[in-house]
Short mmCIF file of C-alpha atoms in Angstrom, two decimals:
data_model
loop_
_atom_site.label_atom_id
_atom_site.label_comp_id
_atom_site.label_asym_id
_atom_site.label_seq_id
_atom_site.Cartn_x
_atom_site.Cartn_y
_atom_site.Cartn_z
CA UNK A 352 0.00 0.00 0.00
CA UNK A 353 3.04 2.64 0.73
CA UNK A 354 4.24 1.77 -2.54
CA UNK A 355 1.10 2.41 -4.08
CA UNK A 356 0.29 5.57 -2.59
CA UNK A 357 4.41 6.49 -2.76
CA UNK A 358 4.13 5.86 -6.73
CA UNK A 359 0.72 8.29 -6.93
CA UNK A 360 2.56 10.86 -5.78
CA UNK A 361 1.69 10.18 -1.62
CA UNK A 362 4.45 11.47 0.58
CA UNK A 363 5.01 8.62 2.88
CA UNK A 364 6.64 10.30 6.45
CA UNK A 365 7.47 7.20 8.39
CA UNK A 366 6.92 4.03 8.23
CA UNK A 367 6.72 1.32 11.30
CA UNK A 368 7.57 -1.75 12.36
CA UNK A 369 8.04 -3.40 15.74
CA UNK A 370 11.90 -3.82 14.37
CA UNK A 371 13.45 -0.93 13.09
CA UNK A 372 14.88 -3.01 10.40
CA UNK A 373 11.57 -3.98 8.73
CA UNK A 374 10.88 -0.76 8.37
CA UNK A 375 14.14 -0.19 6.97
CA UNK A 376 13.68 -3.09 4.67
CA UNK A 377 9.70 -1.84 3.43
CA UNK A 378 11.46 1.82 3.11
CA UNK A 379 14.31 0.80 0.90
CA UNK A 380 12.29 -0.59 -2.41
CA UNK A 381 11.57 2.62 -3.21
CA UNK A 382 10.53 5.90 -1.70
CA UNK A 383 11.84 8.19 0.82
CA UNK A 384 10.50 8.14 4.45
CA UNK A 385 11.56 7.61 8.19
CA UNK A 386 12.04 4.24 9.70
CA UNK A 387 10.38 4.22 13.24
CA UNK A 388 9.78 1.30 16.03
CA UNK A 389 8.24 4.43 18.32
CA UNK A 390 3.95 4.80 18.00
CA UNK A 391 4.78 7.84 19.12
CA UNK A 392 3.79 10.66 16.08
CA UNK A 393 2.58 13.52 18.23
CA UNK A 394 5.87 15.37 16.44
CA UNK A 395 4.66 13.35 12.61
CA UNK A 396 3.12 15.64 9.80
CA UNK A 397 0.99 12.91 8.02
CA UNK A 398 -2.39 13.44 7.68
CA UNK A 399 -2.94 10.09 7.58
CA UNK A 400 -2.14 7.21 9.25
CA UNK A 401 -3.01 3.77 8.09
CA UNK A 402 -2.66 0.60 10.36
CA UNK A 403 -2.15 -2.30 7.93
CA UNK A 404 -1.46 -4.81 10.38
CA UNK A 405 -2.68 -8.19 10.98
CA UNK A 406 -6.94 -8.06 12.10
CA UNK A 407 -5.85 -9.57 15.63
CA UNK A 408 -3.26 -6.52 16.22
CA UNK A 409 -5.01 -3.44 15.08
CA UNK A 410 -6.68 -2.45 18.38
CA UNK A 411 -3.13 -3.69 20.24
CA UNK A 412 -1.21 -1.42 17.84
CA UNK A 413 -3.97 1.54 18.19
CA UNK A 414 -3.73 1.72 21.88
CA UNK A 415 -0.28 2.80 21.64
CA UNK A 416 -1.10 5.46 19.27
CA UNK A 417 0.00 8.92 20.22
CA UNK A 418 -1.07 10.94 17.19
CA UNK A 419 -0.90 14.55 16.13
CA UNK A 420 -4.02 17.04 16.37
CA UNK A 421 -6.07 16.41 13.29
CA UNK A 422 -5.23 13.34 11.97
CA UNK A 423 -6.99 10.56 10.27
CA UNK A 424 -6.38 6.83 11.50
CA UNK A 425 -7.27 4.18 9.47
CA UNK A 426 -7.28 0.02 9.53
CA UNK A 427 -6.89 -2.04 6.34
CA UNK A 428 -9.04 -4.94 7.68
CA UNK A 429 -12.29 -7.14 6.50
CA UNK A 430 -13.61 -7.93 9.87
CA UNK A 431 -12.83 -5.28 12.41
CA UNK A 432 -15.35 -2.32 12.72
CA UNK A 433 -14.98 1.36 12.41
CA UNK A 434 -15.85 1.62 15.89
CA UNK A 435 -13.60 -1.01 17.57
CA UNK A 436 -10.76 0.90 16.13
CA UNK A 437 -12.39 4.72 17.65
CA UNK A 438 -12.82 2.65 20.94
CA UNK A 439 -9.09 1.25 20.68
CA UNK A 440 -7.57 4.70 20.48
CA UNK A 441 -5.78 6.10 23.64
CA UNK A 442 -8.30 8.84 25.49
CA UNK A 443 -5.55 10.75 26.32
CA UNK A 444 -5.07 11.41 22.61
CA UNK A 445 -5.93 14.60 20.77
CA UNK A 446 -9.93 15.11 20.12
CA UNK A 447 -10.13 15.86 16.53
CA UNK A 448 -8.92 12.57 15.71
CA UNK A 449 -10.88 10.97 12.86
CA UNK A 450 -11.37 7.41 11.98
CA UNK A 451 -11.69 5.50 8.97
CA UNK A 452 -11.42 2.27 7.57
CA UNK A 453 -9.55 1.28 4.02
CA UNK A 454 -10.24 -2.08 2.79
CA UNK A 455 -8.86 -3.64 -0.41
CA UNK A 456 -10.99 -6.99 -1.02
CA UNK A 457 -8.13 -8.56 -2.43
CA UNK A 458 -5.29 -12.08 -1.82
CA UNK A 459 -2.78 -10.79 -1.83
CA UNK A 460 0.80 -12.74 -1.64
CA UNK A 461 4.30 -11.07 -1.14
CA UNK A 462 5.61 -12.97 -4.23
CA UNK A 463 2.86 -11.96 -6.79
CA UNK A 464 2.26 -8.17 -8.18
CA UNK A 465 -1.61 -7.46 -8.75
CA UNK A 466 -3.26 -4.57 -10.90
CA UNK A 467 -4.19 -2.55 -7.65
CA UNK A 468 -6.67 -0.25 -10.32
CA UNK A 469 -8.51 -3.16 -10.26
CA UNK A 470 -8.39 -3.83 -6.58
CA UNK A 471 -11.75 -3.15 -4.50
CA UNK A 472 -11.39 -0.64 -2.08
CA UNK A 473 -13.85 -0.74 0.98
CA UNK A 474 -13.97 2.60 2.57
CA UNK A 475 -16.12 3.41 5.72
CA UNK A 476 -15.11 6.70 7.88
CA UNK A 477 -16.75 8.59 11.06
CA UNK A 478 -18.33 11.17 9.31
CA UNK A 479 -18.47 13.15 5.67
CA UNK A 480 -15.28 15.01 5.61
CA UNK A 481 -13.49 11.89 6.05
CA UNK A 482 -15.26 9.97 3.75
CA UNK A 483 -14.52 12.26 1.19
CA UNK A 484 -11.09 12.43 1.91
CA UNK A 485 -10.69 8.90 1.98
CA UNK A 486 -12.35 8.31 -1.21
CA UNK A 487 -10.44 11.21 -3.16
CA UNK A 488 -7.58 9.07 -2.25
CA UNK A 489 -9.09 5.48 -3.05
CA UNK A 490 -9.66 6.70 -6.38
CA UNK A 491 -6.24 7.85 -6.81
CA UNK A 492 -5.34 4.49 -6.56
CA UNK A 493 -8.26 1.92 -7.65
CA UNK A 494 -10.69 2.03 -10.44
CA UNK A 495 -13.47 0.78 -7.71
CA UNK A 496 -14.42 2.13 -4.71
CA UNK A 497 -17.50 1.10 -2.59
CA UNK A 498 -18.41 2.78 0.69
CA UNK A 499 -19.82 0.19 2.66
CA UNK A 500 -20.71 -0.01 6.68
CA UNK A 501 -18.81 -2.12 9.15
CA UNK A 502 -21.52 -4.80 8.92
CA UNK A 503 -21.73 -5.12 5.23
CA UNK A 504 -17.69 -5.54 5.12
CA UNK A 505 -18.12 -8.11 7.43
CA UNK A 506 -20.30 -10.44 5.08
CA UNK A 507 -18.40 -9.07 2.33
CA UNK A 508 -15.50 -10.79 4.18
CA UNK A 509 -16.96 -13.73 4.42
CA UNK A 510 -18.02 -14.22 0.91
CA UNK A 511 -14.49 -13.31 0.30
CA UNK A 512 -13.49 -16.31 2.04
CA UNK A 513 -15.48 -18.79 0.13
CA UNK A 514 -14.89 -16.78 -3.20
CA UNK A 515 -10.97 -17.04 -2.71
CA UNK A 516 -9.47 -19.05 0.53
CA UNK A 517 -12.01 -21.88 0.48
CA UNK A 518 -11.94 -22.38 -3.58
CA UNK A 519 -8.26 -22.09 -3.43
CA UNK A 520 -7.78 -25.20 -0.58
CA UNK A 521 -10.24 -27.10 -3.22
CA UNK A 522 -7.70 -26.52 -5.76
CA UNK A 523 -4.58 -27.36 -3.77
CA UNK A 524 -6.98 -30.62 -3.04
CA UNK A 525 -7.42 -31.83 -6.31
CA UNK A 526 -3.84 -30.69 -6.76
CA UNK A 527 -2.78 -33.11 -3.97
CA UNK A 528 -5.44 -36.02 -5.57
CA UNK A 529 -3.57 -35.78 -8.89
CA UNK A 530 0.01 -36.19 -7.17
CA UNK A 531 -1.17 -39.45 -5.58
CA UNK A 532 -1.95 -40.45 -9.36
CA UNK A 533 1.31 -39.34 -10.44
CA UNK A 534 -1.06 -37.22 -13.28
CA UNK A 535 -0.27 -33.69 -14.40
CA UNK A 536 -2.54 -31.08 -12.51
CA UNK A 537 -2.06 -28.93 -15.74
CA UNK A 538 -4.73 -31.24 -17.46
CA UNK A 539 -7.00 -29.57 -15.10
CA UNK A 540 -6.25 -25.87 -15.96
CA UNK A 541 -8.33 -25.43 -18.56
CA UNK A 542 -12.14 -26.52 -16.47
CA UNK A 543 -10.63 -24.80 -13.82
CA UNK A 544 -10.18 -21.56 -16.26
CA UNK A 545 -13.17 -22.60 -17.78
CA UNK A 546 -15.60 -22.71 -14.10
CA UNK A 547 -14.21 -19.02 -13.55
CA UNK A 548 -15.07 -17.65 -16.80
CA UNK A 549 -18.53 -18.73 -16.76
CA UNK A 550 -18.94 -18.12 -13.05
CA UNK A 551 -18.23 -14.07 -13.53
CA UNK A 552 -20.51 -14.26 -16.57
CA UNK A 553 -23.34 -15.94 -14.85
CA UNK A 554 -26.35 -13.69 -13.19
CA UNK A 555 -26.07 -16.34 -10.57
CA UNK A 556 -23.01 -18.80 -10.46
CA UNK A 557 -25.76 -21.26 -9.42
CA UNK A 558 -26.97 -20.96 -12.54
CA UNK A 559 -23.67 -22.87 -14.27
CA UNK A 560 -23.85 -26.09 -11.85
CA UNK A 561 -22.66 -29.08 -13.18
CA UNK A 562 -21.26 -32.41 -11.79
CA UNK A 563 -22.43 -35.73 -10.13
CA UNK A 564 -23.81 -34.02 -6.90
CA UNK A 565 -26.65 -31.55 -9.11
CA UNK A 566 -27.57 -35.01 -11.33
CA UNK A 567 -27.87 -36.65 -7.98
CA UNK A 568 -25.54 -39.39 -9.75
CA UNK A 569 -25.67 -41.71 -6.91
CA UNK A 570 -22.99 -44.28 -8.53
CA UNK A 571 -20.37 -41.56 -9.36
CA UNK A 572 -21.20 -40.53 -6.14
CA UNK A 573 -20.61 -43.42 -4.48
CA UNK A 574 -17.31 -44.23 -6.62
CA UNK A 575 -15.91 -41.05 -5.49
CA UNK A 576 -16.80 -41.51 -2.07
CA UNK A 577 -14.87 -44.95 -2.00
CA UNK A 578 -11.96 -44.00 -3.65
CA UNK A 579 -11.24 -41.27 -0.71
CA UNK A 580 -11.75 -44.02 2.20
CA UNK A 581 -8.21 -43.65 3.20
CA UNK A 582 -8.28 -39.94 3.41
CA UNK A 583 -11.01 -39.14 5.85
CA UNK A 584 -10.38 -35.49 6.02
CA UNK A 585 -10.64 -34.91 2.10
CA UNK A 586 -13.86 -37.80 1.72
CA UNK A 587 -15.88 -35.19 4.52
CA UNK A 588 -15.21 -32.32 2.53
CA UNK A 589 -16.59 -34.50 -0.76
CA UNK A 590 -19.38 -35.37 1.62
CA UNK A 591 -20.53 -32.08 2.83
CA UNK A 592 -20.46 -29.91 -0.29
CA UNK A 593 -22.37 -32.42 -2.40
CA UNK A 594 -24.79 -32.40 0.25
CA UNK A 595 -24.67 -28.13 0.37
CA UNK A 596 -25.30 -29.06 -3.72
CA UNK A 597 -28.21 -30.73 -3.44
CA UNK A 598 -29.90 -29.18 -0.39
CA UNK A 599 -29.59 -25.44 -2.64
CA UNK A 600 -30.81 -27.19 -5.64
CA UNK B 569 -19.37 -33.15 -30.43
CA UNK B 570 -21.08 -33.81 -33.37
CA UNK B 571 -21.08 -30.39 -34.56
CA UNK B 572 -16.91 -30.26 -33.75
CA UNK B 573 -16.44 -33.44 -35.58
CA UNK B 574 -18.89 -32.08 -38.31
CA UNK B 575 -16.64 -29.07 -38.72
CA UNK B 576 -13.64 -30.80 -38.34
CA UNK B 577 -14.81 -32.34 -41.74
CA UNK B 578 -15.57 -35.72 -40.19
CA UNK B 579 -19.05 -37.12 -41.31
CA UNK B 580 -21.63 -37.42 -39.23
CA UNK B 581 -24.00 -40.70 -40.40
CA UNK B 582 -26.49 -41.15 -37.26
CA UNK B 583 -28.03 -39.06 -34.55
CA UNK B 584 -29.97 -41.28 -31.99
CA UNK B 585 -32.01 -39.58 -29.56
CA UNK B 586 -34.74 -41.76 -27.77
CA UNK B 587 -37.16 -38.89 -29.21
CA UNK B 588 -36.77 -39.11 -32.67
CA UNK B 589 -37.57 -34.97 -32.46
CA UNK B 590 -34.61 -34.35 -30.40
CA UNK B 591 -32.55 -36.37 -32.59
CA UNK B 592 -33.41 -33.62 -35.45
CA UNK B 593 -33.37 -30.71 -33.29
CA UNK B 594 -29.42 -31.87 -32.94
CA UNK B 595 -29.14 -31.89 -36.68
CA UNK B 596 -31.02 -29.29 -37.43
CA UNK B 597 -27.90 -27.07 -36.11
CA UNK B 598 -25.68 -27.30 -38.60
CA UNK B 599 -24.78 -31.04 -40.24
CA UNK B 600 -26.74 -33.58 -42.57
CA UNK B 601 -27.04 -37.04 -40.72
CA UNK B 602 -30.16 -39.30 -40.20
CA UNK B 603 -31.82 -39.06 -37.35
CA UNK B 604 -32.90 -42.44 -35.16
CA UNK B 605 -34.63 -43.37 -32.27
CA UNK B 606 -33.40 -46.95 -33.05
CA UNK B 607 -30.39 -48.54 -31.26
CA UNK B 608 -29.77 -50.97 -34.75
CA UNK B 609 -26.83 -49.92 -36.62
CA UNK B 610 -26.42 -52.91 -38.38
CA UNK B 611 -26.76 -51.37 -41.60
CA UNK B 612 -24.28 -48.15 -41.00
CA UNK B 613 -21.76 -47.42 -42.93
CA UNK B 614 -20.27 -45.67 -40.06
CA UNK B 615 -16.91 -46.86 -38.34
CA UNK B 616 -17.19 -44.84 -34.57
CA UNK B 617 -20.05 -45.11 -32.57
CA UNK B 618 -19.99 -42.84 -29.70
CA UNK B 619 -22.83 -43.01 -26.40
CA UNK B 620 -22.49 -39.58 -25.29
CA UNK B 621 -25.09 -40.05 -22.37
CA UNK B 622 -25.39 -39.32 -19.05
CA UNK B 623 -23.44 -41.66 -16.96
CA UNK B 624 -26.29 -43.93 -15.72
CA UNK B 625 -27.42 -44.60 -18.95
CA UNK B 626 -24.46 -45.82 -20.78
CA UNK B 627 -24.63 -49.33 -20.23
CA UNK B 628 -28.44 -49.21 -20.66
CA UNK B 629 -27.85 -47.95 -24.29
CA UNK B 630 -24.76 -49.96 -24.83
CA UNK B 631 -26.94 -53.04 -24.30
CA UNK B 632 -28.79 -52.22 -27.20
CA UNK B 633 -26.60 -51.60 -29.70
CA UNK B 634 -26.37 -53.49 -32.44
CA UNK B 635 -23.28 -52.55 -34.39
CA UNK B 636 -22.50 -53.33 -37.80
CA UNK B 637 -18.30 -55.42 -38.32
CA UNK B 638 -15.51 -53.89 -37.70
CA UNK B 639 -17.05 -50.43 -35.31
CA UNK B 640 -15.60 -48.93 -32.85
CA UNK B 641 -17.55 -48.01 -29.97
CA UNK B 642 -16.62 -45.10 -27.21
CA UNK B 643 -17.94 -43.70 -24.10
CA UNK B 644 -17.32 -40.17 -22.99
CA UNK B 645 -17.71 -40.19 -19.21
CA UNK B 646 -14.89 -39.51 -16.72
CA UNK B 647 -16.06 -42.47 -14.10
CA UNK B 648 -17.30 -44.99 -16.11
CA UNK B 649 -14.58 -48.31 -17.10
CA UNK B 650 -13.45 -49.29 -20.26
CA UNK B 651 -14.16 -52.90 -19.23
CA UNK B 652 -18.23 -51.69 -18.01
CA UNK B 653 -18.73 -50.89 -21.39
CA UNK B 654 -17.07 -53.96 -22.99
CA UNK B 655 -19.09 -55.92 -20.82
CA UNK B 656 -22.63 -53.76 -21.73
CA UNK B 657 -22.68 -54.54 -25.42
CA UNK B 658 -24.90 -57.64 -26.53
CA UNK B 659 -22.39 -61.13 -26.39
CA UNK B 660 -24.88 -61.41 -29.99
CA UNK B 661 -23.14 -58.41 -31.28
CA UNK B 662 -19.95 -58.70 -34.21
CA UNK B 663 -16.59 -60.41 -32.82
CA UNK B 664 -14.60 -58.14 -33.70
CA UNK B 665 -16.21 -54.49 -32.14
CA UNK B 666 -13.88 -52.29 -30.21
CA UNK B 667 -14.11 -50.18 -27.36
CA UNK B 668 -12.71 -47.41 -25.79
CA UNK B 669 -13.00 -44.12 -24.05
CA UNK B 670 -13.39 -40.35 -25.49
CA UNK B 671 -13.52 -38.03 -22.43
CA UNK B 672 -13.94 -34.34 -22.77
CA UNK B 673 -12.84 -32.97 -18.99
CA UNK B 674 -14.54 -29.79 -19.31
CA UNK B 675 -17.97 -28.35 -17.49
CA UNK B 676 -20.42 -27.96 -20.76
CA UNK B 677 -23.72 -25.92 -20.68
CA UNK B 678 -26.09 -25.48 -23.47
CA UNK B 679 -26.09 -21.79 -23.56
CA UNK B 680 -21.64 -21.40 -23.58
CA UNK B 681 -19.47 -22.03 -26.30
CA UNK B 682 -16.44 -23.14 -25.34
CA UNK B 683 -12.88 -23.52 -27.65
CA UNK B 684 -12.94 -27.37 -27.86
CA UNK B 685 -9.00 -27.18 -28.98
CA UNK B 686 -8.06 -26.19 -25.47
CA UNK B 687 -10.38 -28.86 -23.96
CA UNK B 688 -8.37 -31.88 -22.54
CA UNK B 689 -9.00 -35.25 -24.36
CA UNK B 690 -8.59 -38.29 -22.00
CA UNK B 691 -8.41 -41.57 -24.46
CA UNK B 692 -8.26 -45.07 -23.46
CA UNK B 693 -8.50 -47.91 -26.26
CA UNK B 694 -9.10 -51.36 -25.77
CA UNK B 695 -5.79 -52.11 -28.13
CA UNK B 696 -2.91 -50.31 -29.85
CA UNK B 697 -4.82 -49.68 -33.00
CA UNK B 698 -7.80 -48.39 -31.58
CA UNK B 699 -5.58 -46.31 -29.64
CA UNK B 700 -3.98 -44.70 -32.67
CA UNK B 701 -7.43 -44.24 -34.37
CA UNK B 702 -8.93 -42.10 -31.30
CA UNK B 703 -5.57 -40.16 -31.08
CA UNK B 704 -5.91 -39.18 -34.08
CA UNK B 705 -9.01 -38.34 -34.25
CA UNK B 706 -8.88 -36.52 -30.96
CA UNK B 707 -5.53 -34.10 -32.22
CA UNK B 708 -8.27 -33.08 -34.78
CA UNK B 709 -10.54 -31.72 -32.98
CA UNK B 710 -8.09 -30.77 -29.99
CA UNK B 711 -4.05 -29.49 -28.54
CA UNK B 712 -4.82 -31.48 -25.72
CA UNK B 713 -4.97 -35.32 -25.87
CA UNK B 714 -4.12 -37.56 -22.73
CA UNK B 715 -4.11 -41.78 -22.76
CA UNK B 716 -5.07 -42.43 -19.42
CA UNK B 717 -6.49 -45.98 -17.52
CA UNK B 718 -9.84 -46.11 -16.40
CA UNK B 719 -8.41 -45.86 -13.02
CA UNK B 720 -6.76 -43.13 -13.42
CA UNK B 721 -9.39 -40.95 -15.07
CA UNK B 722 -11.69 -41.91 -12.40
CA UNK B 723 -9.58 -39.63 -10.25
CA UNK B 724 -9.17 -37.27 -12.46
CA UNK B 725 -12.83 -36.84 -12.46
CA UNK B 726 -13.35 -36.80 -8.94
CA UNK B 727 -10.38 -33.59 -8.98
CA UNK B 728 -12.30 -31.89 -11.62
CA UNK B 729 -15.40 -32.60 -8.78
CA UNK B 730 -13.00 -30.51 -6.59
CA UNK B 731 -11.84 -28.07 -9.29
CA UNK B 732 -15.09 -26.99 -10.85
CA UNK B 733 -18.43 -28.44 -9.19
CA UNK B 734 -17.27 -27.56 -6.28
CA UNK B 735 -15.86 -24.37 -6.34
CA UNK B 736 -18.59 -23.12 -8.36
CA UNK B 737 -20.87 -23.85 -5.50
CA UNK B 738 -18.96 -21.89 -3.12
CA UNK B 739 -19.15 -18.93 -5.85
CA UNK B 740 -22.85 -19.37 -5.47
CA UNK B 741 -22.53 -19.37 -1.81
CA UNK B 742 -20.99 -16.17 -1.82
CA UNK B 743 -23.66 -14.83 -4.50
CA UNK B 744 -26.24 -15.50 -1.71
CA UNK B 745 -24.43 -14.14 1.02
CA UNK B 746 -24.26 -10.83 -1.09
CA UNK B 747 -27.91 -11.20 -2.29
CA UNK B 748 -28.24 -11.62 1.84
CA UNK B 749 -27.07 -7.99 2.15
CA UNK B 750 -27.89 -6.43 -1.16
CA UNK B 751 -24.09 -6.15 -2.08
CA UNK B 752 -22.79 -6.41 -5.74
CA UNK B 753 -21.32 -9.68 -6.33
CA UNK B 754 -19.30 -8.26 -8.70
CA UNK B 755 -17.16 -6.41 -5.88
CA UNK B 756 -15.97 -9.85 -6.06
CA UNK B 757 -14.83 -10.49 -9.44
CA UNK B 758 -11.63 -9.80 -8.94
CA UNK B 759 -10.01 -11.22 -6.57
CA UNK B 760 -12.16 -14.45 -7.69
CA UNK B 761 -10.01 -13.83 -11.32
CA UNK B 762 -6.87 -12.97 -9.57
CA UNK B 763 -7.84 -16.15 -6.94
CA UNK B 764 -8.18 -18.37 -9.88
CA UNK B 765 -4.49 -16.78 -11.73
CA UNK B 766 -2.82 -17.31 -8.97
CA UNK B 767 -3.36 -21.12 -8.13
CA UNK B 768 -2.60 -21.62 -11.78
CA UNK B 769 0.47 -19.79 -11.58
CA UNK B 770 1.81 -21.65 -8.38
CA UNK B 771 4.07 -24.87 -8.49
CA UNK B 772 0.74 -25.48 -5.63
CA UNK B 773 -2.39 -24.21 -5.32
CA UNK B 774 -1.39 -24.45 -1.49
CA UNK B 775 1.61 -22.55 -1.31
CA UNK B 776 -0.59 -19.08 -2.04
CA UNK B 777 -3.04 -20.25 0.61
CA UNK B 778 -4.44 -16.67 2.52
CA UNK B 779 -7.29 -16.10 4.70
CA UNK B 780 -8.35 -16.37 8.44
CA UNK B 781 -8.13 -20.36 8.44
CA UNK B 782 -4.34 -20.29 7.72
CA UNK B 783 -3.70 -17.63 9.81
CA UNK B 784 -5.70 -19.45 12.45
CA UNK B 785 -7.08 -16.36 13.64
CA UNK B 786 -9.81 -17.09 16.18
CA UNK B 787 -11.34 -13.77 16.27
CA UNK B 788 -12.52 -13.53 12.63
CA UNK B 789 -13.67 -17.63 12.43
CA UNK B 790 -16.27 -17.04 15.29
CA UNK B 791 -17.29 -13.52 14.14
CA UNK B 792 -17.92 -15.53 10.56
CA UNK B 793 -19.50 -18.55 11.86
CA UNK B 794 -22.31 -16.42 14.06
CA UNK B 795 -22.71 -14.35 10.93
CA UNK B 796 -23.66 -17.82 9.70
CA UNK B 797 -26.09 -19.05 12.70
CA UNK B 798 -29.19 -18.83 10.85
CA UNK B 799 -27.76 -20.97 7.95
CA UNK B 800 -26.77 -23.78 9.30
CA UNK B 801 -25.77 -25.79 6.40
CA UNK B 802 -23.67 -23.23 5.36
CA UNK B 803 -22.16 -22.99 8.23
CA UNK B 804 -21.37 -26.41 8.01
CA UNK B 805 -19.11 -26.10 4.47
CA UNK B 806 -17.45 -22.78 6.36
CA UNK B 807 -16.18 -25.42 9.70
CA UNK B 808 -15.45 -27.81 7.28
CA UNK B 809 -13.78 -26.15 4.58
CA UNK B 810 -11.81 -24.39 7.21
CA UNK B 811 -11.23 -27.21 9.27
CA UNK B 812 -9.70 -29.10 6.26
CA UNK B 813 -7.38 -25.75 5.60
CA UNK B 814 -5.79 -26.27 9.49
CA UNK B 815 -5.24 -30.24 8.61
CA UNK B 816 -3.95 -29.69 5.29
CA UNK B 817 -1.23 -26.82 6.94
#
């Protein structure tokens, strides 16, 4: 995200981490900014402060906050609310301080570059001003921006984690039931290509359903079934989404 | 099929359909064949028979068939054995009939086209020279041709279960869960695209693994399965699905 906003033209003023040298590290790729392990940035100019940091350590990383008078503070998370985060903040702290929260609905992994124009960006803030501020910036950097509340990021969330986490551990699955076969997983990229296309084109994905579980094909069924006896864990999974299959249809 | 092999120049002689109507509403599309609602072929001049029928039914037809000398006949189902069909057609039937296998692994509906050349081919022939004959058929109509054992494909077809049945239902899962809250579904297009790129990129579909299950954090699973409590048997695929994510890493 600091690269992002750094290559729009952002000034980043310090970046954090609990070691000095990770911030040193994030600082180096490429723009210019000071390293800090101190929450302290009652002496900081940024207007802005953005605390992309794991959902479980936001409010443990707000506490500690000692922020300038005027600032924004926002979290980068799916599941945490805009209020946790105003209720996380030291009271001690100035009383302008606004709050905000800046979600991108996106997987994102360390090795792999993404498009961030095409990146959702989730905004929710405290009240109009910072809304607008927040979204003058979103659209800086993302072709979409939704502002959506605290409980509709939530669900959003969790769709997100069927969509992407869940479908991806089905993948690594068949991945891991082609290995056992000694077969090329490759022979499977092009229905796997294939279920995505026509899922994003569907008005319901629903709509697209194929396979033994819809046809209530009891024998494939049952083939399948047998053929994972040995792996428990991967047969329940079988089990309960061809049931979720046939229960919705 | 037909109309690919039609256009790959190959002629079409037969259409059976138990409805003699739907038979012609096949060749109405595009190709000049005779349509049948009779299983005797004994007078065809053709030389490949194939039963492209739903799983259930393929011995049922095969039973039937009475083939003229020297045919070849194929199935085109991923589960299904070589040796089930051998043992299908009529012992009355020409001594010297051939079978094999002619599986399209791809998710077909009525209303996509889909580019057949990049559709995977699995063959399996009951000897070398029917072997060579559905090879070459199948580099006709395809860049993609596999010889695989019956054994093997079953598996193969229980990963493409994995790959595309079910991850399009959890696509339709998410669909609901936006309908749920009158969100766009298409907020989630892309990270479902860039989900999809990046398993296909990865040496493993596991190694780019994200989400709250991996992470194991506890806060966001129990905020997601109360979100769930009035859908129970979604709630079920969530615990499982993420469940099977904690085994797996």
């Amino acid at each position: 995200l600091a690269l992002i906003l750094d290559n729009k033209g952002f000034e980043i003023c310090e970046v954090y981490a609990r070691q000095i040298a990770d911030a040193k590290a994030i600082i180096k790729l490429t723009y210019e900014a000071e390293a800090t392990d101190s929450l302290d940035f009652r002496g900081s100019k940024a207007g802005l402060f953005i605390v992309a940091v794991k959902d479980d350590a936001i409010e443990h990383v707000a506490k500690q906050l000692l922020l300038p008078a005027g600032a924004t503070v926002v979290h980068t998370s799916g599941t945490l609310s805009l209020a946790a985060l105003g209720k996380a903040l030291p009271n001690t702290g100035p009383s302008d301080t606004k709050t905000g929260v800046f979600y991108p609905l996106m997987t994102f992994s360390k090795s792999r570059e993404v498009n961030f124009r095409q990146v959702p960006l989730c905004l929710e803030a405290i009240d109009q001003a910072t809304e607008d501020v927040l979204v003058a910036i979103a659209k800086k950097l993302s072709d979409i921006v939704y502002v959506i509340s605290s409980e509709e990021r939530l669900s959003l969330h969790m769709a997100a984690v069927f969509s992407c986490n869940f479908t991806n551990h089905l993948w690594a699955l068949a991945k891991e039931i082609t290995i056992a076969k000694k077969l090329d997983f490759s022979i499977l990229h092009p229905i796997i290509a294939e279920t995505t296309r026509k899922a994003l084109a569907a008005t319901h994905p629903a709509n697209g359903q194929t396979g033994p579980a819809i046809r209530k094909d009891k024998r494939t069924l049952e083939r399948h079934i047998a053929l994972l006896e040995d792996q428990p864990d991967i047969q329940l999974v079988y089990q309960t989404l061809t049931e979720s299959i046939q229960e919705w249809h």
